[in-house]
Amino acid sequence: MEDEERLKAKLAMFVSGCKGWVAEAEEQDVDDDAIEEVKQAHEHIREAFRILDE
């Protein structure tokens, strides 16, 4: 597997984990600032995917 493909796989796992964590955190009323930080990290990873796809 190429380095780029390996990176994409790791990023995909992170994105999936972020989405799951945010959903659970919102249900459990976790600190809004913590949730926002994870949402921002999720967006940064999505932007990285866009850059890699160019």
PDB file of C-alpha atoms in Angstrom, residues 22-54:
ATOM      1  CA  VAL A  22     -19.400  13.652  18.817  1.00  0.00           C
ATOM      2  CA  ALA A  23     -22.722  11.811  18.635  1.00  0.00           C
ATOM      3  CA  GLU A  24     -22.053  10.042  21.939  1.00  0.00           C
ATOM      4  CA  ALA A  25     -20.687  13.193  23.598  1.00  0.00           C
ATOM      5  CA  GLU A  26     -23.764  15.204  22.630  1.00  0.00           C
ATOM      6  CA  GLU A  27     -26.016  12.512  24.117  1.00  0.00           C
ATOM      7  CA  GLN A  28     -24.014  12.517  27.348  1.00  0.00           C
ATOM      8  CA  ASP A  29     -23.906  16.327  27.584  1.00  0.00           C
ATOM      9  CA  VAL A  30     -20.103  16.590  27.369  1.00  0.00           C
ATOM     10  CA  ASP A  31     -18.573  20.074  27.531  1.00  0.00           C
ATOM     11  CA  ASP A  32     -19.538  22.062  24.424  1.00  0.00           C
ATOM     12  CA  ASP A  33     -15.976  23.356  23.961  1.00  0.00           C
ATOM     13  CA  ALA A  34     -14.618  19.805  23.815  1.00  0.00           C
ATOM     14  CA  ILE A  35     -17.244  18.826  21.266  1.00  0.00           C
ATOM     15  CA  GLU A  36     -16.430  21.889  19.161  1.00  0.00           C
ATOM     16  CA  GLU A  37     -12.706  21.033  19.193  1.00  0.00           C
ATOM     17  CA  VAL A  38     -13.436  17.538  17.878  1.00  0.00           C
ATOM     18  CA  LYS A  39     -15.778  18.941  15.221  1.00  0.00           C
ATOM     19  CA  GLN A  40     -13.024  21.317  14.085  1.00  0.00           C
ATOM     20  CA  ALA A  41     -10.515  18.458  13.950  1.00  0.00           C
ATOM     21  CA  HIS A  42     -13.041  16.522  11.863  1.00  0.00           C
ATOM     22  CA  GLU A  43     -13.273  19.416   9.402  1.00  0.00           C
ATOM     23  CA  HIS A  44      -9.475  19.684   9.170  1.00  0.00           C
ATOM     24  CA  ILE A  45      -9.273  16.003   8.290  1.00  0.00           C
ATOM     25  CA  ARG A  46     -11.976  16.401   5.642  1.00  0.00           C
ATOM     26  CA  GLU A  47      -9.961  19.287   4.170  1.00  0.00           C
ATOM     27  CA  ALA A  48      -6.874  17.057   4.130  1.00  0.00           C
ATOM     28  CA  PHE A  49      -8.859  14.512   2.091  1.00  0.00           C
ATOM     29  CA  ARG A  50      -9.804  17.222  -0.401  1.00  0.00           C
ATOM     30  CA  ILE A  51      -6.159  18.252  -0.735  1.00  0.00           C
ATOM     31  CA  LEU A  52      -5.003  14.656  -1.221  1.00  0.00           C
ATOM     32  CA  ASP A  53      -7.621  14.130  -3.925  1.00  0.00           C
ATOM     33  CA  GLU A  54      -6.366  17.079  -5.997  1.00  0.00           C
TER      34      GLU A  54
END
